[in-house]
Coordinates of C-alpha atoms and ligand atoms in Angstrom, one line a residue:
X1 CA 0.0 0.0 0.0
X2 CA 2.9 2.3 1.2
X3 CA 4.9 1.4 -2.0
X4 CA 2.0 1.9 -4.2
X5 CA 1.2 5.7 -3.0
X6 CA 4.5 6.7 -3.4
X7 CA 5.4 5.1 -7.0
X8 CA 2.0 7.1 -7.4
X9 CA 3.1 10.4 -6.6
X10 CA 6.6 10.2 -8.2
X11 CA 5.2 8.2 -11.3
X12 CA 6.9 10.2 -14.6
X13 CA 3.9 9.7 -16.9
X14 CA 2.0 11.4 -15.2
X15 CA 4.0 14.1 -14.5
X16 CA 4.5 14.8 -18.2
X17 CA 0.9 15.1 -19.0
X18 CA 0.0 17.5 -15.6
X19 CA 3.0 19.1 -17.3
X20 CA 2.1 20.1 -20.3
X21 CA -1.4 21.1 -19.3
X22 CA -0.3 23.1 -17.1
X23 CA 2.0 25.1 -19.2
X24 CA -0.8 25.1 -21.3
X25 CA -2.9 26.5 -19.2
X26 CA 0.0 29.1 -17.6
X27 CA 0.5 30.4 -21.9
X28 CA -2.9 30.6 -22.2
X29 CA -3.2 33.0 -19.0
X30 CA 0.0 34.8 -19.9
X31 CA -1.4 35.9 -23.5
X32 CA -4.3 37.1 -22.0
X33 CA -3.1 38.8 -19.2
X34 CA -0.7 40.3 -21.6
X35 CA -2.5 41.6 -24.2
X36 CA -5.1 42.7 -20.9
X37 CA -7.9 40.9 -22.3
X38 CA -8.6 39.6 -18.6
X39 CA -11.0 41.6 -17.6
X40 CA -9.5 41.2 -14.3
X41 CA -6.0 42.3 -12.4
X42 CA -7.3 40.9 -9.2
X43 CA -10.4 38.7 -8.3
X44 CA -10.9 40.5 -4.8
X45 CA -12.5 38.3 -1.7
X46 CA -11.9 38.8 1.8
X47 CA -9.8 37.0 3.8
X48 CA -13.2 35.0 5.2
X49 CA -14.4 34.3 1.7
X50 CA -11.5 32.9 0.6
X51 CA -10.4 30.7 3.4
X52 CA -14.1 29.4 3.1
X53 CA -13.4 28.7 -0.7
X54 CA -10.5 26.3 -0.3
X55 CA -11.8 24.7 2.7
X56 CA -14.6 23.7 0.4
X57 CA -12.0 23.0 -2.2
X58 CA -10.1 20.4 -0.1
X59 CA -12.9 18.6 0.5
X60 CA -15.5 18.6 -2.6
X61 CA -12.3 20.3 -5.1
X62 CA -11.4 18.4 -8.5
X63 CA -7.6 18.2 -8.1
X64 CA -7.4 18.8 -11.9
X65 CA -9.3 22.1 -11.0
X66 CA -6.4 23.3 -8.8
X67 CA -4.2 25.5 -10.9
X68 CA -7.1 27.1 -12.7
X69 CA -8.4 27.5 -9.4
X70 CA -5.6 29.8 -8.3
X71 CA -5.3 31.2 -10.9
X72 CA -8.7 32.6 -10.4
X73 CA -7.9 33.7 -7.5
X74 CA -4.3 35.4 -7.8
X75 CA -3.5 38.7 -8.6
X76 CA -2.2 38.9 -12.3
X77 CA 1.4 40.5 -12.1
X78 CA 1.5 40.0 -16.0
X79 CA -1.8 42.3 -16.5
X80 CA -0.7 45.9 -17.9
X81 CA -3.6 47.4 -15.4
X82 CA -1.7 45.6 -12.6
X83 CA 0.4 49.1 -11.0
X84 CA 1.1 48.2 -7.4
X85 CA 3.4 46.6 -5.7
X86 CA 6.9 46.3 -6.3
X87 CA 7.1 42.2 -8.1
X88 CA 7.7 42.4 -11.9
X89 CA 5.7 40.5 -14.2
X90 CA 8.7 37.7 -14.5
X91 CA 9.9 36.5 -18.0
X92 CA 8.7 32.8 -18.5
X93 CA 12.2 31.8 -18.7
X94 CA 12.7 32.7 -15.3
X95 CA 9.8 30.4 -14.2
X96 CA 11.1 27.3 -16.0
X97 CA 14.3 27.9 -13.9
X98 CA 11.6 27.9 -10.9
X99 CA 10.2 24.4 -12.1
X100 CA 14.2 23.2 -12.3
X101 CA 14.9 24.0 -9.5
X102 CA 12.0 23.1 -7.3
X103 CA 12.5 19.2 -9.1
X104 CA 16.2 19.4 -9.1
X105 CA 15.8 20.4 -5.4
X106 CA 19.8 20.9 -4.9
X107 CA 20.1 22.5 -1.6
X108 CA 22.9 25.1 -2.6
X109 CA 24.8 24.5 0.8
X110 CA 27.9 22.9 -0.4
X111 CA 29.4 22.8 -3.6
X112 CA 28.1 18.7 -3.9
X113 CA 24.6 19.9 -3.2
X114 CA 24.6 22.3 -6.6
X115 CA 27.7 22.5 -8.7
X116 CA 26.0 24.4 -11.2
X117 CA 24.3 26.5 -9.7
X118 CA 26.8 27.4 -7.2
X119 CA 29.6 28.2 -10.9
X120 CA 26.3 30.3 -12.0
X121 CA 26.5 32.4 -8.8
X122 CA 29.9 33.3 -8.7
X123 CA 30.0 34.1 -12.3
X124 CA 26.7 36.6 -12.1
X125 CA 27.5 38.0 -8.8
X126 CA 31.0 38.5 -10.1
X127 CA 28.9 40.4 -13.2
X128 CA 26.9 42.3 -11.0
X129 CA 29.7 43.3 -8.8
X130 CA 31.3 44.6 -12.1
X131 CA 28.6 47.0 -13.2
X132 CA 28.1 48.1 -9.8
X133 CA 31.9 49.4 -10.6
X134 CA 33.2 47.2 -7.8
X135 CA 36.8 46.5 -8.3
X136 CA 39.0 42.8 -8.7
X137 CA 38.7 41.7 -4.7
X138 CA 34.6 42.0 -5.3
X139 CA 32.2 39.1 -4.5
X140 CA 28.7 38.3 -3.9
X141 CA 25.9 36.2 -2.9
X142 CA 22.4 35.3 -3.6
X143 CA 20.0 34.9 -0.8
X144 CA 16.1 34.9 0.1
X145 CA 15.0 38.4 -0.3
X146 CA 16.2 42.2 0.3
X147 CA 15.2 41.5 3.9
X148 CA 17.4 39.4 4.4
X149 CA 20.1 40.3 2.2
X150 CA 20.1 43.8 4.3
X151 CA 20.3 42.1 7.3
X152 CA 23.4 39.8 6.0
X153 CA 25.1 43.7 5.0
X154 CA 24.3 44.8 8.4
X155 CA 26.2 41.6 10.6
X156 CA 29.2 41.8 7.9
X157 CA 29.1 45.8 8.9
X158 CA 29.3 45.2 12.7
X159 CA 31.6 42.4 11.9
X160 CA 33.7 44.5 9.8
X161 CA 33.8 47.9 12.0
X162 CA 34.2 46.8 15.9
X163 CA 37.3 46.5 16.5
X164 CA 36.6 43.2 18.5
X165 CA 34.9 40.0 17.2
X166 CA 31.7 40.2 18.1
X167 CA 30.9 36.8 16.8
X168 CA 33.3 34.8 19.4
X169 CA 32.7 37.6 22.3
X170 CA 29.4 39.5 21.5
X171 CA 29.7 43.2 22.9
X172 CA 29.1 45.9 25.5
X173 CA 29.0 48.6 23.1
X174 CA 25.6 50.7 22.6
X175 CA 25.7 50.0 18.4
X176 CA 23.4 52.4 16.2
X177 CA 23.4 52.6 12.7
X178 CA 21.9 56.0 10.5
X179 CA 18.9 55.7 8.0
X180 CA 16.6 57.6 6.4
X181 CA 13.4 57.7 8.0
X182 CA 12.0 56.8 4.4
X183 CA 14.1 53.3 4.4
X184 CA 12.4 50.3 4.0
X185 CA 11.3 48.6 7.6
X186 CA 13.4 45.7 7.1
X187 CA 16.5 48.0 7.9
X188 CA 14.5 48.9 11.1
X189 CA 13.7 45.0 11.8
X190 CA 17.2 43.9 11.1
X191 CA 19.2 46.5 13.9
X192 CA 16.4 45.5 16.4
X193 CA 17.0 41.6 15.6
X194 CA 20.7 42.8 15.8
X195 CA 19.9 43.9 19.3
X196 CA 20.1 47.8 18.5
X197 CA 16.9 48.7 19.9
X198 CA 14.7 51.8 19.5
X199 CA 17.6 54.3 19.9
X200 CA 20.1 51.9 17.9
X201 CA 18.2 52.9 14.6
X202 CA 19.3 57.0 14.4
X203 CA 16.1 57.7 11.8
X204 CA 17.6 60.9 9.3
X205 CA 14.7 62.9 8.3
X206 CA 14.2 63.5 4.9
X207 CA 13.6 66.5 2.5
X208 CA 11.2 67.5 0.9
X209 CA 11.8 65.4 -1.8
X210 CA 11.9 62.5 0.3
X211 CA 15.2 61.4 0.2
X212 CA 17.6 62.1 3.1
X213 CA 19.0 65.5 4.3
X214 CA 22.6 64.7 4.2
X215 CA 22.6 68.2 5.4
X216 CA 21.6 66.5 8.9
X217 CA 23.5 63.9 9.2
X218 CA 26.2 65.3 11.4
X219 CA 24.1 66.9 13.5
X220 CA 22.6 63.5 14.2
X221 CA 25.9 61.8 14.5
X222 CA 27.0 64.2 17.0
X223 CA 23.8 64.0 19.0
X224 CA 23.8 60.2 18.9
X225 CA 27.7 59.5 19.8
X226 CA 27.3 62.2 22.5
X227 CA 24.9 60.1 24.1
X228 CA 27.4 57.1 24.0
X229 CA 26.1 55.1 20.9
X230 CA 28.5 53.5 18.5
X231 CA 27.8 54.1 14.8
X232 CA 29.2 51.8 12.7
X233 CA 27.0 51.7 9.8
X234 CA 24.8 54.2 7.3
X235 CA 22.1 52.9 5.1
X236 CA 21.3 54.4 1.9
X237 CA 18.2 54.1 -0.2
X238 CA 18.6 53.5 -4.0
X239 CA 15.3 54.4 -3.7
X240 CA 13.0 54.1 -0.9
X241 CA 10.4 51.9 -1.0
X242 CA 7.2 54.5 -0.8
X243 CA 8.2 57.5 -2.7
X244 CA 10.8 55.5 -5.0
X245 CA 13.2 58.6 -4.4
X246 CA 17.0 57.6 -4.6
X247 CA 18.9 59.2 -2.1
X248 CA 22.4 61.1 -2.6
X249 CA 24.7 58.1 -2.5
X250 CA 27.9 60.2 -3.1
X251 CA 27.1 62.3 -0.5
X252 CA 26.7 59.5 2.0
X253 CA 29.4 57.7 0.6
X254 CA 31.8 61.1 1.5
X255 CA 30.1 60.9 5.4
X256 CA 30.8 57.3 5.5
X257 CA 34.5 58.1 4.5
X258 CA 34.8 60.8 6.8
X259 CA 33.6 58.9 10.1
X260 CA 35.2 55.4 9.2
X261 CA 31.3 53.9 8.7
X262 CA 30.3 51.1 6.8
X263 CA 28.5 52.2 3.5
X264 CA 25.7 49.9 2.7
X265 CA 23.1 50.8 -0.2
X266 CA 19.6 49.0 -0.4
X267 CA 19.0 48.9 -3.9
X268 CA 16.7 46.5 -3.8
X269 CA 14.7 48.6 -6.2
X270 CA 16.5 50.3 -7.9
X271 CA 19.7 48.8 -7.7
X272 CA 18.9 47.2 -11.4
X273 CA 19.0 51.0 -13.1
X274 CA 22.9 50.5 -13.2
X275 CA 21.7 48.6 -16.6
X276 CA 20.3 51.7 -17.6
X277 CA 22.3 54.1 -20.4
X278 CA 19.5 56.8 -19.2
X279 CA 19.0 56.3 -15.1
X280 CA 22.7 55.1 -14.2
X281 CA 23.2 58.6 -13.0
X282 CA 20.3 57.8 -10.3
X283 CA 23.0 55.1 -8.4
X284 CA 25.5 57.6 -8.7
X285 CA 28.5 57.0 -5.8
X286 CA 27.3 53.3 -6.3
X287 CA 30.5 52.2 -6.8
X288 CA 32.1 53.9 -2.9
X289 CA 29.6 51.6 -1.2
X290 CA 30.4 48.8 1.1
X291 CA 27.6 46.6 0.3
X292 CA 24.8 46.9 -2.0
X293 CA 21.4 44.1 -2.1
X294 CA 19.5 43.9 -5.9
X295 CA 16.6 41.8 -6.0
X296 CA 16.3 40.1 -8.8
X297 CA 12.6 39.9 -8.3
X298 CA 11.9 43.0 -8.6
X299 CA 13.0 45.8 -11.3
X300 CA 15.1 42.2 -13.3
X301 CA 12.3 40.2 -14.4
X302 CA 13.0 37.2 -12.2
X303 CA 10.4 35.5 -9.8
X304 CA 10.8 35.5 -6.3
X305 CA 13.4 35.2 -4.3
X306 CA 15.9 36.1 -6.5
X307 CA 18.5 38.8 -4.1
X308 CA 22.1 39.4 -4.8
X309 CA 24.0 40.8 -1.8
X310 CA 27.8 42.5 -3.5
X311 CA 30.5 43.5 -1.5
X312 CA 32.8 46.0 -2.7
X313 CA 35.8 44.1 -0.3
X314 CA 34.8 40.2 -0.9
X315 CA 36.8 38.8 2.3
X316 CA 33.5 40.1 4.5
X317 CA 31.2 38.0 2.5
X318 CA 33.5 35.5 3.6
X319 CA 34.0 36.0 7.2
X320 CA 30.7 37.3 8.2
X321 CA 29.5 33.6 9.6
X322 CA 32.2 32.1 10.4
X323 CA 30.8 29.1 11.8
X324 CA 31.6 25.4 11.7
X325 CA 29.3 22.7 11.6
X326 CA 31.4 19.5 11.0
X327 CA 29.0 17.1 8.9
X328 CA 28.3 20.6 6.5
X329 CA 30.9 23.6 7.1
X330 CA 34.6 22.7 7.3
X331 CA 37.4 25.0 8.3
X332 CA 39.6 26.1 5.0
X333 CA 42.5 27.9 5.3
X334 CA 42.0 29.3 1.6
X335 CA 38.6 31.2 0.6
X336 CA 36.0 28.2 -0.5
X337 CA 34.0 30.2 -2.7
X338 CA 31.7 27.4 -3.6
X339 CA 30.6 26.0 0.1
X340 CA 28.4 29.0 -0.4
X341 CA 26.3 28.4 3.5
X342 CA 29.5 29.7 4.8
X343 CA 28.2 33.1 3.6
X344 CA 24.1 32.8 3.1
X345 CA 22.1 33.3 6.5
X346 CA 20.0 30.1 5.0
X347 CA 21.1 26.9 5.3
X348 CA 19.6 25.9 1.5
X349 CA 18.2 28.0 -0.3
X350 CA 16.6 27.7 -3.9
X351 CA 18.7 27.8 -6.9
X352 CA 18.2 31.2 -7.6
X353 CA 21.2 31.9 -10.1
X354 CA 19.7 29.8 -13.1
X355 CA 17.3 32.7 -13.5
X356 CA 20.3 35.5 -13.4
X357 CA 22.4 33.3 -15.7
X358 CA 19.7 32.3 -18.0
X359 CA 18.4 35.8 -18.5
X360 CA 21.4 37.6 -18.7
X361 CA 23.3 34.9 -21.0
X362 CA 20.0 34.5 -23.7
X363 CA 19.0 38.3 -23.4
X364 CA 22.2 40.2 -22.6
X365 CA 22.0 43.0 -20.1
X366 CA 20.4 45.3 -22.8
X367 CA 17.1 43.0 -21.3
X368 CA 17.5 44.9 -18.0
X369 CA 18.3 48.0 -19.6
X370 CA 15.4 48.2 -21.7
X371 CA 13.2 47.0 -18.6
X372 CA 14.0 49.4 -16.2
X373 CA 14.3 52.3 -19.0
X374 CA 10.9 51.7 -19.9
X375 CA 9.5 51.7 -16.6
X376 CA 11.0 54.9 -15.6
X377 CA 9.9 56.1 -18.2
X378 CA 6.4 55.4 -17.6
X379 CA 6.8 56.7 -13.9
X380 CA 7.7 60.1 -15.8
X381 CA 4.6 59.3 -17.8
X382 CA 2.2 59.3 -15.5
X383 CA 3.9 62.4 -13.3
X384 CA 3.4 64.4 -16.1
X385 CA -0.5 63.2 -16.6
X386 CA -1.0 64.0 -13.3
X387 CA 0.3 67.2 -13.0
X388 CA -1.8 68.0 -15.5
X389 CA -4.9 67.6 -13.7
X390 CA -6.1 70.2 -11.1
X391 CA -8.0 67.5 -9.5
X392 CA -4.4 65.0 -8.8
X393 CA -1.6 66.2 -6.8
X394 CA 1.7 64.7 -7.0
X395 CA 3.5 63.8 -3.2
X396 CA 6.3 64.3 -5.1
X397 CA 8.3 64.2 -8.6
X398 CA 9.4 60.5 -9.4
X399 CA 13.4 59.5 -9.5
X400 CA 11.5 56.2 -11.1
X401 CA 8.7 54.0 -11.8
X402 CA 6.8 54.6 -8.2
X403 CA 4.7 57.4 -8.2
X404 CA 2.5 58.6 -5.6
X405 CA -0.2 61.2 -5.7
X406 CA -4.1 61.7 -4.6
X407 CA -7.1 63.1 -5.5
X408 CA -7.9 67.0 -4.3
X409 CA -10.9 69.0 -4.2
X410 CA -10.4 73.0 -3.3
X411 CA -11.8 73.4 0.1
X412 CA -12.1 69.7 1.5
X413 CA -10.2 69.4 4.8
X414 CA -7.2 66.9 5.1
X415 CA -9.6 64.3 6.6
X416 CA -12.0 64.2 4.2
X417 CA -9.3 63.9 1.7
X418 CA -7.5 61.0 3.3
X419 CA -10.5 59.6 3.9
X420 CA -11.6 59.8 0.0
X421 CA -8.3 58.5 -1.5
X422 CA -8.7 55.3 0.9
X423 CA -12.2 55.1 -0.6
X424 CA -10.7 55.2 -3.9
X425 CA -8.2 52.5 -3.6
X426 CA -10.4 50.4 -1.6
X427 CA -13.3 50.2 -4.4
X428 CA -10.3 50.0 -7.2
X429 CA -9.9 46.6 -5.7
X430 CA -12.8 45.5 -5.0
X431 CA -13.7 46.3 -8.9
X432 CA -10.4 44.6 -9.4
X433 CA -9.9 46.2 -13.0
X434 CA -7.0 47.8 -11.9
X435 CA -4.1 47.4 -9.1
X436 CA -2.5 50.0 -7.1
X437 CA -1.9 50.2 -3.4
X438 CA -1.9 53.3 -0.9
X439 CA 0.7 54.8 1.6
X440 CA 0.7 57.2 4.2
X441 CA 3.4 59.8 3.7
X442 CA 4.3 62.2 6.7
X443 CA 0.4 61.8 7.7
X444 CA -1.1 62.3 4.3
X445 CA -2.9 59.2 2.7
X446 CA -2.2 58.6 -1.0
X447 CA -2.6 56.3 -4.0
X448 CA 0.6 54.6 -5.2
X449 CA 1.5 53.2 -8.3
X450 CA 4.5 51.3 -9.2
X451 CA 4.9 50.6 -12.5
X452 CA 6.0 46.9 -13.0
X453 CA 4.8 45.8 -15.9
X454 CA 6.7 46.8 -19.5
X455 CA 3.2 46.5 -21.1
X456 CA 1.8 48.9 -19.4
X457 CA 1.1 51.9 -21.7
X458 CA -0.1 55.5 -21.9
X459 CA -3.9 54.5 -22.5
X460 CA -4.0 52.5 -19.5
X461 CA -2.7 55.0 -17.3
X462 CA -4.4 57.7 -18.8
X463 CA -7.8 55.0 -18.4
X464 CA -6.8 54.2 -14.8
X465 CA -6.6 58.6 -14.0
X466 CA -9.9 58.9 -14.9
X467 CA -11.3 56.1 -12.9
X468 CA -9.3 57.7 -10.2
X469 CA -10.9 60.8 -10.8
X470 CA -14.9 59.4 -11.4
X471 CA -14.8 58.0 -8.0
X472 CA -13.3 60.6 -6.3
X473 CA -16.4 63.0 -7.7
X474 CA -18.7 60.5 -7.3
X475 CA -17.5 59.9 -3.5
X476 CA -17.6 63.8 -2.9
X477 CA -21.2 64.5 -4.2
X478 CA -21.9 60.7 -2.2
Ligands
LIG1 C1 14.0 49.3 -0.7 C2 13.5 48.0 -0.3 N1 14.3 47.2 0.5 C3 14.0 46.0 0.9 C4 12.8 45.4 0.5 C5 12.4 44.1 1.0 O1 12.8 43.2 0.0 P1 12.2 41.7 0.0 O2 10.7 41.9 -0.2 O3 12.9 41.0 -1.2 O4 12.5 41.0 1.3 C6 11.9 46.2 -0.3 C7 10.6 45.6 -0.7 O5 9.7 46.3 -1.2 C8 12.3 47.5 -0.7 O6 11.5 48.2 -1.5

C-alpha cells in the first residue's frame, strides 16, 4: 500500500501530461493577461471568503481544478492594469528555472549539493559586482529576499567595523546605525534583531523630496555619539520603497569616509537601473559603497526570491559567519567560494542563479536596460498626466517608476481627503480592473502606483486617471 502511494506520486507519466497542461494553461493566462484581455487584475475576496473557498476546495475540489483554481484567485502580475506593488511581471524563462529548481531540489549548501548553480553564482554575482563598478577583490551572494540580504550587509558591517569579534565575544557597546526615515522597515527589523533597539536605529529625516538631508547627518551623529552610541553603519536608499526617491549616495558615501562607517546601499529597487544608459546617474557614488542588495525579483524580471548581496571588499562575505558545523561547514584555510552556506544566512536556499544566468546569458544586459528604461519612463509618464490635472496632486516628482499622488478638491479638509483617496483605492480593488496600493506619507494618505509591468502603456494609465478621478467626484457628491 505504502509502496503503491509513493510510486504514485513520483510516477513520470504522469507528471509529463500534468506538465504540459499546465504550461498550457500558464501560456494561455499569460497571452491574456498580456495583451489585458482579462477583464481582471485581481479577483478581490476577503480574507473570510477565501479561506471558506478552499476549505470547500479540499474537500468537494477536483484536483485537476487546482491550478485554474488559483489562478482565479491570484492577482495577475502580467496584466498591464496591474500598477502596485513592487514584483515584476517575470519573463517565462525565469519560471522554467523555478520548475528546475524546485524538481532538481539541490540545496545550494555545499558545492556537492549544486555545482551548477553554485559556478552560476559566482560568475553573475562577479557580473553584477562589475557593473556596480566594484573592483577585482569584489564578491557576492544570492540569498532569500532584500530583507534578508540587508540584514546579511548589516552583521558583515558590525563584523567589519568593531574592533573586536563580536561573533566569538558578543559586545558591550551601545551600536546604532543611521537611516533615512523613508528606508524600507526591514532595515529597522534587522538592527532591532541585531539587538540595536529603539535608539540603535538614528532615523535621518528626509527633505522635501523625500530622500535624506545629508545636510543632517552630522548633527545626528553628533547627537547620537554624544549620548554614548557607536555608529558603525549608514544605510542608503537606491530608492526608498514609498516614494521611489533615490537618495544622494555620493554624498553619504563622503560621510561614511569621513567617520570610518560602513556604506551599505539597499537597492533592492532600484539597484537594477545600473543597466540603464539613461538612469545610471540615479546610483551615482554606487561604486564607494560597502555593500549593496539587488533583488532580482523586482525591477530584473525574475520571480521571487531572487536577491544578490555584492561587496565591494569580498573577504566580509566571507567571514561574516564564520561558523563550523562539522557534517556541513569545514574549516579552509584558503577562501571556498563554492561552500556557499558559509556566507548565506539560510542553510539551503533555492537555486536562484539559473534565473540570473539564464536571463542575462539568452538576453544580454540590454534586457535589464530596456526594462528598467521603460518603466522609468512610464513613472515620468504618468507624473506628467498628473500634473496636468487640477484635481491630482503629486507627493512628489518620481526619480522612477513609483509614483504617488491623490485626488484633491479646493476646500475639503485633510480628513476628508485622506479619507476619499482610501475610498478610492479600496473600491479599485474590490472592482479589481486595476491594481494599485496606498501609503501614508508624513500623515497624508495617498494612491501609489509602481509601475511593474513593461506592457503597461499610456492608455492604461491615462484610463486608470480617470477612474481615479470618477470615484473621487462620485464619493464627494456621495
Ligand atoms: C527598498 C527595499 N528594501 C527591501 C525590501 C524588501 O525586500 P524583499 O521583499 O525582497 O524582502 C523592499 C521591498 O519592497 C524594498 O523596497
Amino acid at each position: 500500500m505504502n509502496a503503491k502511494l509513493l510510486q504514485k506520486v513520483y510516477e513520470p507519466d504522469s507528471f509529463r501530461q500534468q506538465g504540459h497542461q499546465l504550461i498550457d494553461l500558464l501560456a494561455d493566462h499569460l497571452e491574456s493577461s498580456l495583451n489585458g484581455r482579462g477583464e481582471k487584475v485581481i479577483n478581490y475576496s476577503s480574507p473570510e471568503e477565501e479561506m471558506e473557498f478552499w476549505r470547500g476546495f479540499f474537500n468537494a475540489g477536483s484536483g485537476s481544478d487546482f491550478f485554474q483554481e488559483v489562478l482565479r484567485h491570484t492577482t495577475h502580475v502580467h496584466h498591464p492594469r496591474y500598477i502596485g506593488h513592487q514584483v515584476c511581471a517575470p519573463a517565462p524563462q525565469a519560471a522554467l528555472c523555478g520548475l528546475v529548481s524546485s524538481i532538481l531540489n539541490n540545496g545550494m549548501a555545499v558545492y556537492e549539493m549544486g555545482m551548477a548553480p553554485t559556478a552560476m553564482e559566482r560568475l553573475v554575482t562577479d557580473l553584477l559586482a562589475q557593473k556596480i563598478g566594484f573592483g577585482e577583490g569584489s564578491r557576492g551572494i544570492l540569498t532569500s529576499g532584500g530583507t534578508l540580504a540587508n540584514l546579511t550587509a548589516l552583521l558583515s558591517a558590525r563584523k567589519a567595523v568593531l574592533q573586536e569579534d563580536v561573533w566569538l565575544e558578543g559586545h558591550g557597546k551601545r551600536l546604532a546605525v543611521m537611516v533615512s526615515e523613508e528606508a524600507h522597515y526591514c532595515i529597522d527589523r534587522a538592527a532591532r534583531i541585531m539587538g540595536l533597539g529603539t535608539e540603535g536605529i538614528i532615523k535621518v529625516p528626509v527633505k522635501a523630496d523625500f530622500s535624506i538631508d545629508t545636510s543632517l547627518l552630522k548633527q545626528a551623529y553628533e547627537a547620537a555619539s554624544n549620548k554614548g552610541l557607536h555608529i558603525f553603519a549608514l544605510v542608503g536608499s537606491a530608492p526608498s520603497t514609498a516614494t521611489g526617491v533615490y537618495d544622494d549616495l555620493d554624498t553619504l558615501a563622503d560621510f561614511c569616509k569621513e567617520k570610518g562607517l560602513w556604506f551599505h546601499v539597499d537597492a533592492a529597487h532600484g539597484g537594477a537601473a545600473v543597466f540603464s544608459k539613461k538612469y545610471r546617474k540615479t546610483m551615482q557614488g554606487i561604486d564607494r559603497a560597502d555593500s549593496v542588495v539587488i533583488d532580482g525579483h523586482k525591477m530584473m524580471l525574475m520571480s521571487t526570491i531572487t536577491t544578490a548581496l555584492l561587496f565591494r571588499d569580498g573577504s566580509h562575505s566571507h567571514t561574516t559567519f564564520s561558523q563550523e558545523a562539522e557534517y556541513l561547514l569545514q574549516h579552509s584555510d584558503e577562501e571556498d567560494w563554492f561552500n556557499l552556506a558559509k556566507r548565506t544566512f539560510e542553510c539551503t536556499k533555492t537555486m536562484m542563479s539559473l534565473q540570473w544566468y539564464l536571463l542575462w546569458k539568452t538576453y544580454g544586459e540590454e534586457l535589464f536596460d530596456a526594462n528598467v528604461t521603460t518603466l522609468y519612463d512610464l513613472g515620468g509618464t504618468l507624473a506628467g498626466m498628473i500634473e496636468a490635472d487640477p484635481h491630482l496632486e503629486l507627493a512628489t516628482a518620481p526619480h522612477s517608476n513609483i509614483v504617488c499622488f491623490r485626488f484633491v478638491e479646493p476646500g475639503l479638509s485633510s480628513g476628508k481627503l485622506d479619507q476619499i483617496n482610501k475610498e478610492i483605492r479600496q473600491e479599485l480593488l474590490e472592482d479589481g480592473v486595476f491594481y494599485i496600493v496606498q501609503t501614508r506619507i508624513k500623515g497624508t494618505q495617498y494612491l501609489r502606483c509602481t509601475i511593474m509591468n513593461p506592457f503597461t502603456t499610456e492608455e492604461h494609465l491615462r484610463a486608470l486617471l480617470d477612474r481615479i478621478l470618477n470615484t473621487g467626484r462620485n464619493r464627494i457628491s456621495a
